[in-house]
Amino acid sequence: MLETVLHWDTVVTLFLNGLRAPWLDPVMYLISNKFIWIPLYVFVLFLVVKKWKKKSIILILLLVLSVTISDQGCNLLKKSTKRLRPSHNIELEHKIHLVKKSDGEFYRGGKYGFPSAHAANAMVFALFVFFFAGNRKMWVLLAIFFWAALLGYSRIYLGVHYWLDVEFGYLVGALSFLIVFGGYYFICEKARR
């Protein structure tokens, strides 16, 4: 059964990785860069502070804790599962599309990739925006989850993650968010009683 799942994961990954165009290579590389999104993060934190005032300090600390748990959880899973990234899988070396960095080398990421920490952290942030950063207008919600999906897809496009790496990354992120924020509200509710 596991072999069948991994086979179809590879098929889906190669299909998604194959949806490429030369002009998209630098775009996807940029989308995958964590630092390019700093203005978005700052803007969201501004909205949270504006809306929640003093309580925003706790919310931001919980966000940092959620991201830390999702990121380090992914790192622990990568070390324990040791699933090679597509970019490091010799069987895929002539099938997978890799993108060149500015130095001319191909971007390959670290050796192991299951699950995607980029996807996990994007999901934590998207859920944070959903619950705390605004008035829940439909276009904002669609935009933030589209952003998380685009970030996840960029990892497949670059050839550094399988499709299931990204999907499990989203799951790790959602669980991290739910554990931290759910735990906080559970403790607060118990304290009020």
PDB file of C-alpha atoms in Angstrom:
ATOM      1  CA  MET A   1       0.000   0.000   0.000  1.00  0.00           C
ATOM      2  CA  LEU A   2       2.779   2.439   0.932  1.00  0.00           C
ATOM      3  CA  GLU A   3       4.497   1.744  -2.387  1.00  0.00           C
ATOM      4  CA  THR A   4       1.291   2.617  -4.248  1.00  0.00           C
ATOM      5  CA  VAL A   5       0.908   5.863  -2.304  1.00  0.00           C
ATOM      6  CA  LEU A   6       4.545   6.814  -2.974  1.00  0.00           C
ATOM      7  CA  HIS A   7       4.161   5.913  -6.657  1.00  0.00           C
ATOM      8  CA  TRP A   8       1.145   8.205  -7.065  1.00  0.00           C
ATOM      9  CA  ASP A   9       2.843  10.896  -5.015  1.00  0.00           C
ATOM     10  CA  THR A  10       5.714  10.813  -7.506  1.00  0.00           C
ATOM     11  CA  VAL A  11       3.309  10.868 -10.478  1.00  0.00           C
ATOM     12  CA  VAL A  12       1.444  13.902  -9.096  1.00  0.00           C
ATOM     13  CA  THR A  13       4.710  15.626  -8.180  1.00  0.00           C
ATOM     14  CA  LEU A  14       6.196  15.149 -11.648  1.00  0.00           C
ATOM     15  CA  PHE A  15       2.983  16.442 -13.224  1.00  0.00           C
ATOM     16  CA  LEU A  16       2.910  19.562 -11.016  1.00  0.00           C
ATOM     17  CA  ASN A  17       6.652  20.096 -11.381  1.00  0.00           C
ATOM     18  CA  GLY A  18       6.246  19.783 -15.149  1.00  0.00           C
ATOM     19  CA  LEU A  19       3.812  22.710 -15.354  1.00  0.00           C
ATOM     20  CA  ARG A  20       6.594  25.131 -16.023  1.00  0.00           C
ATOM     21  CA  ALA A  21       7.691  28.019 -18.173  1.00  0.00           C
ATOM     22  CA  PRO A  22      11.099  29.715 -18.288  1.00  0.00           C
ATOM     23  CA  TRP A  23       9.648  32.998 -16.996  1.00  0.00           C
ATOM     24  CA  LEU A  24       8.142  31.173 -13.991  1.00  0.00           C
ATOM     25  CA  ASP A  25      11.481  29.849 -12.713  1.00  0.00           C
ATOM     26  CA  PRO A  26      12.632  33.120 -11.104  1.00  0.00           C
ATOM     27  CA  VAL A  27       9.075  33.912  -9.953  1.00  0.00           C
ATOM     28  CA  MET A  28       8.695  30.596  -8.121  1.00  0.00           C
ATOM     29  CA  TYR A  29      12.180  30.891  -6.661  1.00  0.00           C
ATOM     30  CA  LEU A  30      11.226  34.331  -5.337  1.00  0.00           C
ATOM     31  CA  ILE A  31       7.863  33.117  -3.970  1.00  0.00           C
ATOM     32  CA  SER A  32       9.700  30.361  -2.092  1.00  0.00           C
ATOM     33  CA  ASN A  33      12.062  32.858  -0.456  1.00  0.00           C
ATOM     34  CA  LYS A  34      11.016  33.439   3.159  1.00  0.00           C
ATOM     35  CA  PHE A  35      12.374  36.980   3.284  1.00  0.00           C
ATOM     36  CA  ILE A  36      10.334  38.318   0.366  1.00  0.00           C
ATOM     37  CA  TRP A  37       7.208  37.981   2.533  1.00  0.00           C
ATOM     38  CA  ILE A  38       8.451  40.141   5.428  1.00  0.00           C
ATOM     39  CA  PRO A  39       6.274  43.114   4.341  1.00  0.00           C
ATOM     40  CA  LEU A  40       3.202  40.840   4.419  1.00  0.00           C
ATOM     41  CA  TYR A  41       4.105  39.577   7.891  1.00  0.00           C
ATOM     42  CA  VAL A  42       4.658  43.119   9.182  1.00  0.00           C
ATOM     43  CA  PHE A  43       1.344  44.289   7.671  1.00  0.00           C
ATOM     44  CA  VAL A  44      -0.557  41.404   9.295  1.00  0.00           C
ATOM     45  CA  LEU A  45       1.073  42.074  12.667  1.00  0.00           C
ATOM     46  CA  PHE A  46       0.080  45.739  12.313  1.00  0.00           C
ATOM     47  CA  LEU A  47      -3.547  44.669  11.709  1.00  0.00           C
ATOM     48  CA  VAL A  48      -3.452  42.343  14.715  1.00  0.00           C
ATOM     49  CA  VAL A  49      -2.076  45.063  17.004  1.00  0.00           C
ATOM     50  CA  LYS A  50      -4.664  47.530  15.680  1.00  0.00           C
ATOM     51  CA  LYS A  51      -7.535  45.114  16.276  1.00  0.00           C
ATOM     52  CA  TRP A  52      -6.509  43.376  19.509  1.00  0.00           C
ATOM     53  CA  LYS A  53      -4.527  46.152  21.282  1.00  0.00           C
ATOM     54  CA  LYS A  54      -2.845  44.765  24.456  1.00  0.00           C
ATOM     55  CA  LYS A  55      -4.014  41.214  23.774  1.00  0.00           C
ATOM     56  CA  SER A  56      -1.999  41.299  20.517  1.00  0.00           C
ATOM     57  CA  ILE A  57       1.200  40.666  22.506  1.00  0.00           C
ATOM     58  CA  ILE A  58      -0.131  37.291  23.638  1.00  0.00           C
ATOM     59  CA  LEU A  59      -1.432  36.483  20.142  1.00  0.00           C
ATOM     60  CA  ILE A  60       1.916  37.297  18.527  1.00  0.00           C
ATOM     61  CA  LEU A  61       3.790  35.215  21.124  1.00  0.00           C
ATOM     62  CA  LEU A  62       1.399  32.322  20.422  1.00  0.00           C
ATOM     63  CA  LEU A  63       2.023  32.774  16.684  1.00  0.00           C
ATOM     64  CA  VAL A  64       5.789  32.605  17.235  1.00  0.00           C
ATOM     65  CA  LEU A  65       5.333  29.489  19.386  1.00  0.00           C
ATOM     66  CA  SER A  66       3.113  27.876  16.722  1.00  0.00           C
ATOM     67  CA  VAL A  67       5.624  28.579  13.953  1.00  0.00           C
ATOM     68  CA  THR A  68       8.474  27.292  16.111  1.00  0.00           C
ATOM     69  CA  ILE A  69       6.599  24.066  16.864  1.00  0.00           C
ATOM     70  CA  SER A  70       5.599  23.528  13.223  1.00  0.00           C
ATOM     71  CA  ASP A  71       9.083  24.314  11.922  1.00  0.00           C
ATOM     72  CA  GLN A  72      10.941  22.167  14.447  1.00  0.00           C
ATOM     73  CA  GLY A  73       8.316  19.425  14.181  1.00  0.00           C
ATOM     74  CA  CYS A  74       8.989  19.267  10.448  1.00  0.00           C
ATOM     75  CA  ASN A  75      12.736  19.139  11.075  1.00  0.00           C
ATOM     76  CA  LEU A  76      12.303  16.245  13.522  1.00  0.00           C
ATOM     77  CA  LEU A  77      10.096  14.376  11.043  1.00  0.00           C
ATOM     78  CA  LYS A  78      12.630  14.976   8.250  1.00  0.00           C
ATOM     79  CA  LYS A  79      15.406  13.491  10.372  1.00  0.00           C
ATOM     80  CA  SER A  80      13.313  10.489  11.400  1.00  0.00           C
ATOM     81  CA  THR A  81      11.672   9.636   8.047  1.00  0.00           C
ATOM     82  CA  LYS A  82      14.738  10.471   5.929  1.00  0.00           C
ATOM     83  CA  ARG A  83      12.718  10.746   2.727  1.00  0.00           C
ATOM     84  CA  LEU A  84      14.930  12.215   0.032  1.00  0.00           C
ATOM     85  CA  ARG A  85      13.730  15.328  -1.719  1.00  0.00           C
ATOM     86  CA  PRO A  86      12.917  14.849  -5.410  1.00  0.00           C
ATOM     87  CA  SER A  87      15.960  17.026  -6.132  1.00  0.00           C
ATOM     88  CA  HIS A  88      18.171  14.449  -4.366  1.00  0.00           C
ATOM     89  CA  ASN A  89      16.451  11.315  -5.704  1.00  0.00           C
ATOM     90  CA  ILE A  90      18.733   9.710  -8.315  1.00  0.00           C
ATOM     91  CA  GLU A  91      15.762   7.921  -9.915  1.00  0.00           C
ATOM     92  CA  LEU A  92      14.201  11.295 -10.748  1.00  0.00           C
ATOM     93  CA  GLU A  93      17.310  13.170 -11.825  1.00  0.00           C
ATOM     94  CA  HIS A  94      16.331  13.205 -15.541  1.00  0.00           C
ATOM     95  CA  LYS A  95      12.617  13.740 -14.873  1.00  0.00           C
ATOM     96  CA  ILE A  96      12.496  16.521 -12.304  1.00  0.00           C
ATOM     97  CA  HIS A  97      12.797  20.173 -13.293  1.00  0.00           C
ATOM     98  CA  LEU A  98      15.210  22.098 -11.081  1.00  0.00           C
ATOM     99  CA  VAL A  99      15.665  25.864 -11.038  1.00  0.00           C
ATOM    100  CA  LYS A 100      19.015  27.632 -11.191  1.00  0.00           C
ATOM    101  CA  LYS A 101      19.930  30.129  -8.508  1.00  0.00           C
ATOM    102  CA  SER A 102      21.633  33.445  -9.283  1.00  0.00           C
ATOM    103  CA  ASP A 103      25.043  31.778  -8.863  1.00  0.00           C
ATOM    104  CA  GLY A 104      24.224  29.328 -11.675  1.00  0.00           C
ATOM    105  CA  GLU A 105      23.889  26.315  -9.380  1.00  0.00           C
ATOM    106  CA  PHE A 106      20.664  24.339  -9.202  1.00  0.00           C
ATOM    107  CA  TYR A 107      18.555  24.919  -6.095  1.00  0.00           C
ATOM    108  CA  ARG A 108      18.179  21.537  -4.372  1.00  0.00           C
ATOM    109  CA  GLY A 109      17.360  22.258  -0.715  1.00  0.00           C
ATOM    110  CA  GLY A 110      18.572  20.019   2.087  1.00  0.00           C
ATOM    111  CA  LYS A 111      18.803  16.262   1.668  1.00  0.00           C
ATOM    112  CA  TYR A 112      15.443  15.340   3.243  1.00  0.00           C
ATOM    113  CA  GLY A 113      12.081  16.954   2.632  1.00  0.00           C
ATOM    114  CA  PHE A 114       9.198  15.204   4.395  1.00  0.00           C
ATOM    115  CA  PRO A 115       7.246  17.219   5.476  1.00  0.00           C
ATOM    116  CA  SER A 116       7.610  20.727   4.045  1.00  0.00           C
ATOM    117  CA  ALA A 117       8.373  23.298   6.726  1.00  0.00           C
ATOM    118  CA  HIS A 118       7.540  26.088   4.248  1.00  0.00           C
ATOM    119  CA  ALA A 119       4.025  24.657   3.868  1.00  0.00           C
ATOM    120  CA  ALA A 120       3.648  24.081   7.619  1.00  0.00           C
ATOM    121  CA  ASN A 121       4.647  27.614   8.527  1.00  0.00           C
ATOM    122  CA  ALA A 122       2.489  29.085   5.747  1.00  0.00           C
ATOM    123  CA  MET A 123      -0.527  27.218   7.134  1.00  0.00           C
ATOM    124  CA  VAL A 124       0.128  28.511  10.658  1.00  0.00           C
ATOM    125  CA  PHE A 125       0.295  32.051   9.306  1.00  0.00           C
ATOM    126  CA  ALA A 126      -2.808  31.641   7.117  1.00  0.00           C
ATOM    127  CA  LEU A 127      -4.830  30.337  10.071  1.00  0.00           C
ATOM    128  CA  PHE A 128      -3.540  33.189  12.214  1.00  0.00           C
ATOM    129  CA  VAL A 129      -4.750  35.691   9.601  1.00  0.00           C
ATOM    130  CA  PHE A 130      -8.071  33.856   9.351  1.00  0.00           C
ATOM    131  CA  PHE A 131      -8.762  34.040  13.078  1.00  0.00           C
ATOM    132  CA  PHE A 132      -7.062  37.237  14.226  1.00  0.00           C
ATOM    133  CA  ALA A 133      -6.103  39.717  11.503  1.00  0.00           C
ATOM    134  CA  GLY A 134      -9.193  41.470  10.299  1.00  0.00           C
ATOM    135  CA  ASN A 135     -12.869  41.332   9.720  1.00  0.00           C
ATOM    136  CA  ARG A 136     -12.921  38.054   7.788  1.00  0.00           C
ATOM    137  CA  LYS A 137     -13.861  39.466   4.410  1.00  0.00           C
ATOM    138  CA  MET A 138     -14.117  36.630   1.914  1.00  0.00           C
ATOM    139  CA  TRP A 139     -11.495  38.064  -0.462  1.00  0.00           C
ATOM    140  CA  VAL A 140      -8.949  38.334   2.383  1.00  0.00           C
ATOM    141  CA  LEU A 141      -9.543  34.722   3.390  1.00  0.00           C
ATOM    142  CA  LEU A 142      -9.291  33.524  -0.201  1.00  0.00           C
ATOM    143  CA  ALA A 143      -6.135  35.577  -0.713  1.00  0.00           C
ATOM    144  CA  ILE A 144      -4.319  34.256   2.369  1.00  0.00           C
ATOM    145  CA  PHE A 145      -5.130  30.616   1.633  1.00  0.00           C
ATOM    146  CA  PHE A 146      -4.228  31.156  -2.041  1.00  0.00           C
ATOM    147  CA  TRP A 147      -0.903  32.564  -0.810  1.00  0.00           C
ATOM    148  CA  ALA A 148      -0.305  29.435   1.322  1.00  0.00           C
ATOM    149  CA  ALA A 149      -1.200  27.183  -1.624  1.00  0.00           C
ATOM    150  CA  LEU A 150       1.061  29.146  -3.980  1.00  0.00           C
ATOM    151  CA  LEU A 151       3.939  28.935  -1.511  1.00  0.00           C
ATOM    152  CA  GLY A 152       3.430  25.169  -1.240  1.00  0.00           C
ATOM    153  CA  TYR A 153       3.222  24.801  -5.007  1.00  0.00           C
ATOM    154  CA  SER A 154       6.442  26.783  -5.436  1.00  0.00           C
ATOM    155  CA  ARG A 155       8.246  24.071  -3.443  1.00  0.00           C
ATOM    156  CA  ILE A 156       6.991  21.392  -5.853  1.00  0.00           C
ATOM    157  CA  TYR A 157       7.768  23.584  -8.871  1.00  0.00           C
ATOM    158  CA  LEU A 158      11.344  24.003  -7.646  1.00  0.00           C
ATOM    159  CA  GLY A 159      11.672  20.208  -7.371  1.00  0.00           C
ATOM    160  CA  VAL A 160      12.508  20.251  -3.668  1.00  0.00           C
ATOM    161  CA  HIS A 161       9.291  18.665  -2.365  1.00  0.00           C
ATOM    162  CA  TYR A 162       6.884  15.947  -3.308  1.00  0.00           C
ATOM    163  CA  TRP A 163       3.179  16.768  -3.329  1.00  0.00           C
ATOM    164  CA  LEU A 164       2.618  14.788  -0.107  1.00  0.00           C
ATOM    165  CA  ASP A 165       5.507  16.636   1.580  1.00  0.00           C
ATOM    166  CA  VAL A 166       3.534  19.824   1.073  1.00  0.00           C
ATOM    167  CA  GLU A 167       0.177  18.328   2.096  1.00  0.00           C
ATOM    168  CA  PHE A 168       1.642  16.859   5.288  1.00  0.00           C
ATOM    169  CA  GLY A 169       3.369  20.182   5.917  1.00  0.00           C
ATOM    170  CA  TYR A 170      -0.032  21.880   5.850  1.00  0.00           C
ATOM    171  CA  LEU A 171      -1.293  19.262   8.298  1.00  0.00           C
ATOM    172  CA  VAL A 172       1.659  19.796  10.680  1.00  0.00           C
ATOM    173  CA  GLY A 173       1.059  23.550  10.528  1.00  0.00           C
ATOM    174  CA  ALA A 174      -2.666  23.222  11.202  1.00  0.00           C
ATOM    175  CA  LEU A 175      -2.028  20.867  14.131  1.00  0.00           C
ATOM    176  CA  SER A 176       0.626  23.168  15.587  1.00  0.00           C
ATOM    177  CA  PHE A 177      -1.757  26.118  15.360  1.00  0.00           C
ATOM    178  CA  LEU A 178      -4.648  24.184  16.892  1.00  0.00           C
ATOM    179  CA  ILE A 179      -2.531  22.795  19.736  1.00  0.00           C
ATOM    180  CA  VAL A 180      -1.055  26.178  20.702  1.00  0.00           C
ATOM    181  CA  PHE A 181      -4.117  28.384  20.261  1.00  0.00           C
ATOM    182  CA  GLY A 182      -6.582  25.699  21.342  1.00  0.00           C
ATOM    183  CA  GLY A 183      -4.470  24.949  24.409  1.00  0.00           C
ATOM    184  CA  TYR A 184      -4.260  28.627  25.269  1.00  0.00           C
ATOM    185  CA  TYR A 185      -8.013  29.135  25.041  1.00  0.00           C
ATOM    186  CA  PHE A 186      -8.712  25.913  26.926  1.00  0.00           C
ATOM    187  CA  ILE A 187      -6.445  27.062  29.774  1.00  0.00           C
ATOM    188  CA  CYS A 188      -8.017  30.540  29.764  1.00  0.00           C
ATOM    189  CA  GLU A 189     -11.529  29.100  29.855  1.00  0.00           C
ATOM    190  CA  LYS A 190     -10.612  26.831  32.796  1.00  0.00           C
ATOM    191  CA  ALA A 191      -9.087  29.816  34.621  1.00  0.00           C
ATOM    192  CA  ARG A 192     -12.311  31.828  34.217  1.00  0.00           C
ATOM    193  CA  ARG A 193     -14.418  29.119  35.881  1.00  0.00           C
TER     194      ARG A 193
END
